[in-house]
Short mmCIF file of C-alpha atoms in Angstrom, two decimals:
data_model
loop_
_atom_site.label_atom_id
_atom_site.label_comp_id
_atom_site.label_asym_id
_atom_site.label_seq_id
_atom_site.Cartn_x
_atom_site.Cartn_y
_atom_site.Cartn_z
CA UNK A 714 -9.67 -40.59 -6.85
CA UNK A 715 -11.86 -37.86 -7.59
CA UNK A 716 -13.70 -37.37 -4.21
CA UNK A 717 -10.15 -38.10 -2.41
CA UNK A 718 -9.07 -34.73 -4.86
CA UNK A 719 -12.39 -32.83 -3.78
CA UNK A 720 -11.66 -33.23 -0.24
CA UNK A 721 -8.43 -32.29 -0.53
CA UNK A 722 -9.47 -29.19 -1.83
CA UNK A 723 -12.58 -28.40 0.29
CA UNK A 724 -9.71 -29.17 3.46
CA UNK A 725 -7.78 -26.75 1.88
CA UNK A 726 -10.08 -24.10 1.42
CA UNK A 727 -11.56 -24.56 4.81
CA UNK A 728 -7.41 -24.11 6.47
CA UNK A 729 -7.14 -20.75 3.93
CA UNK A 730 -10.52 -19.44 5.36
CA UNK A 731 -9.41 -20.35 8.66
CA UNK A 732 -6.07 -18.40 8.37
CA UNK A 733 -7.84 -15.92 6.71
CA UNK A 734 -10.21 -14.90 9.73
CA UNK A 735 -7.65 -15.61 12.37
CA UNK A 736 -4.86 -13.28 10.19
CA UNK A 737 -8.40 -10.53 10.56
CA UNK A 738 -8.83 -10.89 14.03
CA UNK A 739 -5.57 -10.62 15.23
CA UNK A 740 -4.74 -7.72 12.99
CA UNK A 741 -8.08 -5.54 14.65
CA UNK A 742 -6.41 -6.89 18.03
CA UNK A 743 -3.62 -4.81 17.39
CA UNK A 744 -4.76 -2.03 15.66
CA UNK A 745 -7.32 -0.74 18.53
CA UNK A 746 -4.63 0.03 21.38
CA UNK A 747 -1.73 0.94 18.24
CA UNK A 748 -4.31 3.28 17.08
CA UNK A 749 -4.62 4.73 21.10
CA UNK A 750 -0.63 4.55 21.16
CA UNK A 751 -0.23 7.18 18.33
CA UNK A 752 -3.27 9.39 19.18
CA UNK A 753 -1.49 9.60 23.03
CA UNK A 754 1.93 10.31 21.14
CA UNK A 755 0.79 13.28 18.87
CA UNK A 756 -0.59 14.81 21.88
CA UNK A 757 2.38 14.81 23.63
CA UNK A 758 4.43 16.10 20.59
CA UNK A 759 1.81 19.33 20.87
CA UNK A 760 3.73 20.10 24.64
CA UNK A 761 6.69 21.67 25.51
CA UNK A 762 9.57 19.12 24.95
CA UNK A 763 13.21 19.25 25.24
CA UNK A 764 14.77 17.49 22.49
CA UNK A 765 15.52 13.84 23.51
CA UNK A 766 12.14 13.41 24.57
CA UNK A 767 10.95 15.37 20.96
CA UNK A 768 13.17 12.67 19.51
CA UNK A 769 11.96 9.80 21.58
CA UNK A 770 8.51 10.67 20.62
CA UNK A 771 8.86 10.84 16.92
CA UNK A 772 10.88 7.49 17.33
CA UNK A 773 7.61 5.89 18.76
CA UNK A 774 5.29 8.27 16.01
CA UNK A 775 7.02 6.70 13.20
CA UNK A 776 7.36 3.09 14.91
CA UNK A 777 4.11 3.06 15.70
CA UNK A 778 3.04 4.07 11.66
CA UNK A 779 5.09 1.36 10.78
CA UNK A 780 3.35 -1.07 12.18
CA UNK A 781 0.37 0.31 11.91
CA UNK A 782 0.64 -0.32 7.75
CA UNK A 783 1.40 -3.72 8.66
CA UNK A 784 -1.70 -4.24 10.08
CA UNK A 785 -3.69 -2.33 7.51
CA UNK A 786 -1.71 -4.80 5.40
CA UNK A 787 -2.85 -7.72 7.05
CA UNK A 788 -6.65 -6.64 7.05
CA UNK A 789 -6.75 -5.64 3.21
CA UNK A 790 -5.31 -8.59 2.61
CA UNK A 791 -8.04 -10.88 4.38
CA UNK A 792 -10.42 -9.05 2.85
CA UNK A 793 -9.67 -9.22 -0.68
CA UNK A 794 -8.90 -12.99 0.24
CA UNK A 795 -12.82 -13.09 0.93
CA UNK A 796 -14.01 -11.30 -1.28
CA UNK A 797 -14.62 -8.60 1.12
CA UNK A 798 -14.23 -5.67 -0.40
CA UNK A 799 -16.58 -3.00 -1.17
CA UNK A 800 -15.82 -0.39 -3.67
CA UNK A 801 -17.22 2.89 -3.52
CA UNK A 802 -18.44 5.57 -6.31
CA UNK A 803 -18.17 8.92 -5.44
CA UNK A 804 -16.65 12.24 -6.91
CA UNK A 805 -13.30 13.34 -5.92
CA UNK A 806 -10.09 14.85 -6.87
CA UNK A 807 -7.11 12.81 -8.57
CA UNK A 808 -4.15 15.28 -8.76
CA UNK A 809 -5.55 16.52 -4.89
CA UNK A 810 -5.40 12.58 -4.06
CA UNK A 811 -2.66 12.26 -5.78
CA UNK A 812 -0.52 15.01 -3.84
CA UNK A 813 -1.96 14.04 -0.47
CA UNK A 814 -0.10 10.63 -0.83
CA UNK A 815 3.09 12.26 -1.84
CA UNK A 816 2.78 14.66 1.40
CA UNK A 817 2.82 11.24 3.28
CA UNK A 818 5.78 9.76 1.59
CA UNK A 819 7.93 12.64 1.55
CA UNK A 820 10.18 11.97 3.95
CA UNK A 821 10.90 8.45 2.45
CA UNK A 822 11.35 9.93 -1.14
CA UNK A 823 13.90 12.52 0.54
CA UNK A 824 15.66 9.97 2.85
CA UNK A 825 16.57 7.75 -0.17
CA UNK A 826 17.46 11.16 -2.55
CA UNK A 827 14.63 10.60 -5.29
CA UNK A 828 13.25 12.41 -7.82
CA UNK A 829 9.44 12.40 -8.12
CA UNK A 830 7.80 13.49 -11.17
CA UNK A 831 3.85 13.19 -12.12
CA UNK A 832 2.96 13.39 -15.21
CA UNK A 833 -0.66 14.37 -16.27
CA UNK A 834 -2.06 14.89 -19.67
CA UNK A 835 -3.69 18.00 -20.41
CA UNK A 836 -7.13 16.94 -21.14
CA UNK A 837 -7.32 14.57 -17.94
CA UNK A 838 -10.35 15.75 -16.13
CA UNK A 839 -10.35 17.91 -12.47
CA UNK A 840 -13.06 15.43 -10.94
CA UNK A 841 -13.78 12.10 -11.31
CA UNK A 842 -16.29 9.40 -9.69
CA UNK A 843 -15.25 6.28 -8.30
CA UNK A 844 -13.48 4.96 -4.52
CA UNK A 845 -10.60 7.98 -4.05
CA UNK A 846 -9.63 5.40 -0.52
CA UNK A 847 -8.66 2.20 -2.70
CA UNK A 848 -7.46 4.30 -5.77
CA UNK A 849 -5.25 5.88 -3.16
CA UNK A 850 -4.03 2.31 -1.94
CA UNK A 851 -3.23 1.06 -4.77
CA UNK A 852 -0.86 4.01 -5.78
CA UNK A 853 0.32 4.06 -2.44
CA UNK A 854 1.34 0.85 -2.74
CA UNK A 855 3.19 1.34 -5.96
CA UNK A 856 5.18 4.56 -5.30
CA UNK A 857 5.87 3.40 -1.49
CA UNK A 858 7.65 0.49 -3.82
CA UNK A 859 9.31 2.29 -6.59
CA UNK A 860 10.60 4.53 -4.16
CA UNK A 861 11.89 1.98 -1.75
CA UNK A 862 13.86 0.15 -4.05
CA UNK A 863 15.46 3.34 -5.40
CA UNK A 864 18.31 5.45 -4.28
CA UNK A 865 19.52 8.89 -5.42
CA UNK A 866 17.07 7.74 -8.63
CA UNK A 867 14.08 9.27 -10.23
CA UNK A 868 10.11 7.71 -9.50
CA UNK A 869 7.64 8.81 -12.07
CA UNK A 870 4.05 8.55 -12.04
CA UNK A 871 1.90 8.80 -14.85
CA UNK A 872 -1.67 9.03 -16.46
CA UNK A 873 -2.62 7.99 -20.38
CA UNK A 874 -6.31 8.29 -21.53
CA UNK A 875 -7.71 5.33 -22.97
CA UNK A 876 -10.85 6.03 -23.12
CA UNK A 877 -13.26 8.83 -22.66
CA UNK A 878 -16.85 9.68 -22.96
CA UNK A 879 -19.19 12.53 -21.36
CA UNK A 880 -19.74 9.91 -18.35
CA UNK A 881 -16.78 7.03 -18.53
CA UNK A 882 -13.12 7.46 -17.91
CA UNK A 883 -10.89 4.83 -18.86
CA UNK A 884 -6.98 5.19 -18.36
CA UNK A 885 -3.67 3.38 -17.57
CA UNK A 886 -1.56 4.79 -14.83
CA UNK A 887 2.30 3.90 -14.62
CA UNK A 888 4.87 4.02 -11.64
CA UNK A 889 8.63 3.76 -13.33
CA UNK A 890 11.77 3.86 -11.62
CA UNK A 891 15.01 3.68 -11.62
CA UNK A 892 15.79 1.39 -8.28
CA UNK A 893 16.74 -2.44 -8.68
CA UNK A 894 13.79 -4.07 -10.68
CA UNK A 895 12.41 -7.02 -10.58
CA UNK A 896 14.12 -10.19 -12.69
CA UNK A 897 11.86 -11.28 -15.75
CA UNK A 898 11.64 -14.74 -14.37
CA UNK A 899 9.87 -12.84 -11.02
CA UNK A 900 6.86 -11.13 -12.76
CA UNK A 901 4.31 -13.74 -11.71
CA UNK A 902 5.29 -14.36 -8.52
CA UNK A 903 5.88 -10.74 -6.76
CA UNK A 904 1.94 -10.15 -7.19
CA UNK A 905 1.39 -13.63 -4.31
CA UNK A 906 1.21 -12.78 -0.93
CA UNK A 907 3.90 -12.45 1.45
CA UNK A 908 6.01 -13.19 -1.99
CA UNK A 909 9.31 -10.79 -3.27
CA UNK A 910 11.50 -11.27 -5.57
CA UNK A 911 14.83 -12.18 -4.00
CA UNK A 912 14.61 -13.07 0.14
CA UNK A 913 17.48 -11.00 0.95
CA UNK A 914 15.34 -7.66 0.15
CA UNK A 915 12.93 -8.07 3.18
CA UNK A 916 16.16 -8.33 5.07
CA UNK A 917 17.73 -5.46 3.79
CA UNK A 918 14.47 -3.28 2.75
CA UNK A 919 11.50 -4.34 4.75
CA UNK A 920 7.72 -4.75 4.25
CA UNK A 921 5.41 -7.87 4.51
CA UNK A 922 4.93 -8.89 0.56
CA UNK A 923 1.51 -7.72 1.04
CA UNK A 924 1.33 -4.43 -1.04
CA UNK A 925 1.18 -5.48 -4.64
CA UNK A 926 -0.98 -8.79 -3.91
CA UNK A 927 -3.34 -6.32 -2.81
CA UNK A 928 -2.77 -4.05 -5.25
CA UNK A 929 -3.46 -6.58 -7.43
CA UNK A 930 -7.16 -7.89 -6.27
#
């Protein structure tokens, strides 16, 4: 019984690796000529356009970011399914992070009518040392979220000190929001992949279940 169980499980593991690499190579498939796509298309944005074709443009620019994230997605994903991810330690600049994401989600916080506040404490340091590109995902991840799932509501980011020495920084940072939460009974389950909390919301809202798995490993 036991070696029928442990061959189960080394089956399994070897179908999840399996998936794993192909879901890797497929998604660095797409992402080369998607990647040429939008470099073409921001070129052609810089010449002299009359409007439908401005419009037709930034229909394929903002297409083409979509899926773009998907893939990004996908990769991240694979990765932290491996193991694969390597964290960097250098020194940057959390409210300058922090501000560069918001320029990117703008125009979803203004298409759904939100409110974004950030809240910072006082003593919360200028520079810090760690990896600014995966710190960046993971709020990303969450505000992209909260301010998804909210209309005409308020997002609100925050930072609380837990901990701090003269070379360690240890704090807890918290998206809220007022959109349509997640039921109790969901809690567990919205951090699996491809995983949300009701089916009819990837209908109605989008996005691959991807973004707070990863956010999670």
């Amino acid at each position: 019984m036991n070696q029928a169980l442990k061959e189960k499980s080394e089956i399994a593991q070897q179908e999840n690796q399996a998936k794993t690499v192909f879901i890797s190579n497929i998604s660095h498939e797409i992402r080369t000529p998607m990647t040429g796509i939008l470099g073409i298309t921001e070129l052609l944005l810089n010449t002299p356009l009359n409007p439908d074709q401005k419009d037709s443009l930034e229909l394929i620019q903002r297409s083409g970011d979509k899926l773009l994230k998907i893939v990004n997605h996908l990769l991240d994903f694979s990765k932290a399914d491996t193991g694969k991810i390597e964290l960097e330690s250098i020194p940057f600049n959390m409210q300058e992070l922090l501000n560069d994401l918001v320029s990117l989600l703008r125009t979803e916080i203004l298409k759904n009518k939100n409110e974004l506040n950030i809240l910072f404490p006082p003593n919360f340091p200028k520079l810090l040392k760690g990896d600014p590109v995966r710190i960046g995902q993971i709020l990303t991840n969450l505000i992209s979220n909260a301010t998804k799932f909210t209309k005409e509501g308020t997002v609100e980011v925050g930072f609380h000190i837990l901990e701090k020495t003269n070379s360690e920084l240890s704090f807890r940072t918290w998206v809220f929001d007022t959109g349509i939460g997640i039921p109790p009974t969901k809690f567990n389950s919205v951090f699996e992949p491809f995983v949300q909390s009701d089916k009819s919301i990837t209908r109605h809202f989008g996005g691959t279940g991807l973004g707070l798995s990863i956010t999670k490993n």
